[in-house]
Amino acid sequence: ATSLAQIIQRRLRDEEGLRFDLTASRYGGVWFLLLVPPGAGKGSAALHCSRRAGFEPHRVMVAGDGPNDVSLLSYTERGFKGTLVGNHCHGLAEWAGQRRRPGVFRSRSWHALGVLEGLRHHFQKT
């Protein structure tokens, strides 16, 4: 899929002049390509929705398991709480480990249970 992603980038960007962000990820041996307009993504969508709903960023938790969630989890730098669920992929773990990310919690539980563990971590009153 990496070469397919490169072909898509070359043809759409260079030959067609289109602007977009591309994320390639693999799950269960199947590759997924996500193309979105520059600056658009899960993170900006979550910020928009939280603002429309009247939530302050520190009251919002986002969770992810794959490379397509980097945009979402990067909004922890804007105050969101973040959780990497236990079944997160290696690429997301690399992103999280590139530098200290105090707003990102690494859950041991997988899938929805990992999200619940993150909610307890970030919001449970002690």
mmCIF file of C-alpha atoms in Angstrom:
data_model
loop_
_atom_site.group_PDB
_atom_site.id
_atom_site.type_symbol
_atom_site.label_atom_id
_atom_site.label_comp_id
_atom_site.label_asym_id
_atom_site.label_seq_id
_atom_site.Cartn_x
_atom_site.Cartn_y
_atom_site.Cartn_z
ATOM 1 C CA ALA A 1 0.000 0.000 0.000
ATOM 2 C CA THR A 2 2.958 2.319 0.519
ATOM 3 C CA SER A 3 3.716 2.274 -3.205
ATOM 4 C CA LEU A 4 0.006 2.696 -3.957
ATOM 5 C CA ALA A 5 -0.054 5.703 -1.629
ATOM 6 C CA GLN A 6 2.962 7.126 -3.439
ATOM 7 C CA ILE A 7 1.296 6.613 -6.823
ATOM 8 C CA ILE A 8 -1.884 8.298 -5.611
ATOM 9 C CA GLN A 9 0.065 11.206 -4.180
ATOM 10 C CA ARG A 10 2.074 11.655 -7.368
ATOM 11 C CA ARG A 11 -0.886 11.464 -9.712
ATOM 12 C CA LEU A 12 -3.325 13.562 -7.695
ATOM 13 C CA ARG A 13 -0.871 16.118 -6.333
ATOM 14 C CA ASP A 14 1.643 16.496 -9.112
ATOM 15 C CA GLU A 15 -0.442 15.714 -12.188
ATOM 16 C CA GLU A 16 -3.843 17.010 -11.076
ATOM 17 C CA GLY A 17 -2.661 19.739 -8.704
ATOM 18 C CA LEU A 18 -4.921 18.613 -5.863
ATOM 19 C CA ARG A 19 -4.073 19.384 -2.242
ATOM 20 C CA PHE A 20 -4.807 16.787 0.445
ATOM 21 C CA ASP A 21 -3.417 14.955 3.455
ATOM 22 C CA LEU A 22 -3.037 11.205 3.058
ATOM 23 C CA THR A 23 -2.888 8.612 5.821
ATOM 24 C CA ALA A 24 -2.221 4.947 5.074
ATOM 25 C CA SER A 25 -3.050 2.343 7.703
ATOM 26 C CA ARG A 26 -3.407 -1.425 7.833
ATOM 27 C CA TYR A 27 -5.754 -3.568 9.865
ATOM 28 C CA GLY A 28 -5.931 -7.344 9.585
ATOM 29 C CA GLY A 29 -3.819 -7.369 6.449
ATOM 30 C CA VAL A 30 -6.071 -4.861 4.655
ATOM 31 C CA TRP A 31 -4.750 -1.417 3.751
ATOM 32 C CA PHE A 32 -6.842 1.725 4.111
ATOM 33 C CA LEU A 33 -6.066 5.099 2.550
ATOM 34 C CA LEU A 34 -7.629 8.236 3.992
ATOM 35 C CA LEU A 35 -7.538 11.393 1.865
ATOM 36 C CA VAL A 36 -8.828 14.619 3.396
ATOM 37 C CA PRO A 37 -8.461 18.308 2.543
ATOM 38 C CA PRO A 38 -5.441 19.981 4.168
ATOM 39 C CA GLY A 39 -6.211 20.912 7.747
ATOM 40 C CA ALA A 40 -9.354 18.795 7.859
ATOM 41 C CA GLY A 41 -9.454 15.660 9.939
ATOM 42 C CA LYS A 42 -10.718 13.988 13.053
ATOM 43 C CA GLY A 43 -9.012 16.474 15.361
ATOM 44 C CA SER A 44 -10.442 19.603 13.785
ATOM 45 C CA ALA A 45 -13.871 17.913 13.580
ATOM 46 C CA ALA A 46 -13.758 16.995 17.282
ATOM 47 C CA LEU A 47 -12.761 20.535 18.215
ATOM 48 C CA HIS A 48 -15.585 21.981 16.116
ATOM 49 C CA CYS A 49 -18.179 19.606 17.618
ATOM 50 C CA SER A 50 -16.998 20.224 21.177
ATOM 51 C CA ARG A 51 -17.220 23.980 20.683
ATOM 52 C CA ARG A 52 -20.698 23.719 19.147
ATOM 53 C CA ALA A 53 -21.807 21.578 22.102
ATOM 54 C CA GLY A 54 -20.319 24.040 24.591
ATOM 55 C CA PHE A 55 -17.615 21.761 26.008
ATOM 56 C CA GLU A 56 -14.275 23.142 27.109
ATOM 57 C CA PRO A 57 -11.389 21.104 25.640
ATOM 58 C CA HIS A 58 -10.270 19.858 29.081
ATOM 59 C CA ARG A 59 -13.698 18.167 29.426
ATOM 60 C CA VAL A 60 -13.312 16.185 26.163
ATOM 61 C CA MET A 61 -11.589 12.836 25.756
ATOM 62 C CA VAL A 62 -10.589 11.403 22.402
ATOM 63 C CA ALA A 63 -9.396 7.846 21.797
ATOM 64 C CA GLY A 64 -7.642 6.086 18.975
ATOM 65 C CA ASP A 65 -5.994 2.912 17.785
ATOM 66 C CA GLY A 66 -4.445 3.687 14.397
ATOM 67 C CA PRO A 67 -2.445 6.147 12.318
ATOM 68 C CA ASN A 68 -5.647 7.813 11.153
ATOM 69 C CA ASP A 69 -6.139 8.936 14.768
ATOM 70 C CA VAL A 70 -2.933 11.008 15.012
ATOM 71 C CA SER A 71 -4.840 14.133 13.988
ATOM 72 C CA LEU A 72 -7.414 13.443 16.696
ATOM 73 C CA LEU A 73 -4.926 12.677 19.461
ATOM 74 C CA SER A 74 -2.722 15.631 18.539
ATOM 75 C CA TYR A 75 -5.504 17.852 19.872
ATOM 76 C CA THR A 76 -4.365 16.884 23.374
ATOM 77 C CA GLU A 77 -1.947 19.785 22.812
ATOM 78 C CA ARG A 78 -5.054 22.009 22.760
ATOM 79 C CA GLY A 79 -6.426 20.612 25.999
ATOM 80 C CA PHE A 80 -8.253 17.422 25.022
ATOM 81 C CA LYS A 81 -7.613 14.291 27.065
ATOM 82 C CA GLY A 82 -6.352 11.402 24.945
ATOM 83 C CA THR A 83 -6.384 7.623 25.219
ATOM 84 C CA LEU A 84 -4.528 5.045 23.154
ATOM 85 C CA VAL A 85 -6.618 1.901 23.489
ATOM 86 C CA GLY A 86 -4.750 -1.319 24.215
ATOM 87 C CA ASN A 87 -5.071 -2.614 20.664
ATOM 88 C CA HIS A 88 -3.398 0.467 19.151
ATOM 89 C CA CYS A 89 -1.083 -0.140 16.236
ATOM 90 C CA HIS A 90 2.679 0.165 16.313
ATOM 91 C CA GLY A 91 2.647 3.377 14.246
ATOM 92 C CA LEU A 92 0.465 5.178 16.765
ATOM 93 C CA ALA A 93 2.677 4.000 19.613
ATOM 94 C CA GLU A 94 5.676 5.418 17.737
ATOM 95 C CA TRP A 95 3.883 8.755 17.334
ATOM 96 C CA ALA A 96 3.048 8.836 21.045
ATOM 97 C CA GLY A 97 6.614 7.931 21.981
ATOM 98 C CA GLN A 98 8.306 10.549 19.790
ATOM 99 C CA ARG A 99 8.047 13.044 22.606
ATOM 100 C CA ARG A 100 6.426 13.381 25.996
ATOM 101 C CA ARG A 101 2.636 13.630 25.637
ATOM 102 C CA PRO A 102 1.221 14.200 29.127
ATOM 103 C CA GLY A 103 -2.395 14.344 27.927
ATOM 104 C CA VAL A 104 -2.252 10.880 26.335
ATOM 105 C CA PHE A 105 -3.001 7.825 28.482
ATOM 106 C CA ARG A 106 -2.119 4.304 27.293
ATOM 107 C CA SER A 107 -4.914 1.922 28.144
ATOM 108 C CA ARG A 108 -4.279 -1.764 28.693
ATOM 109 C CA SER A 109 -7.813 -2.697 27.632
ATOM 110 C CA TRP A 110 -8.810 -3.104 24.014
ATOM 111 C CA HIS A 111 -11.553 -1.436 21.964
ATOM 112 C CA ALA A 112 -14.478 0.048 23.949
ATOM 113 C CA LEU A 113 -13.100 -1.229 27.259
ATOM 114 C CA GLY A 114 -9.965 0.791 26.549
ATOM 115 C CA VAL A 115 -12.110 3.880 26.026
ATOM 116 C CA LEU A 116 -13.843 3.263 29.360
ATOM 117 C CA GLU A 117 -10.462 2.812 31.059
ATOM 118 C CA GLY A 118 -9.388 6.141 29.564
ATOM 119 C CA LEU A 119 -12.519 7.870 30.840
ATOM 120 C CA ARG A 120 -11.843 6.537 34.337
ATOM 121 C CA HIS A 121 -8.218 7.642 34.143
ATOM 122 C CA HIS A 122 -8.963 11.155 32.946
ATOM 123 C CA PHE A 123 -12.197 11.966 34.753
ATOM 124 C CA GLN A 124 -12.624 9.772 37.829
ATOM 125 C CA LYS A 125 -12.655 11.878 40.961
ATOM 126 C CA THR A 126 -10.235 10.692 43.583
#
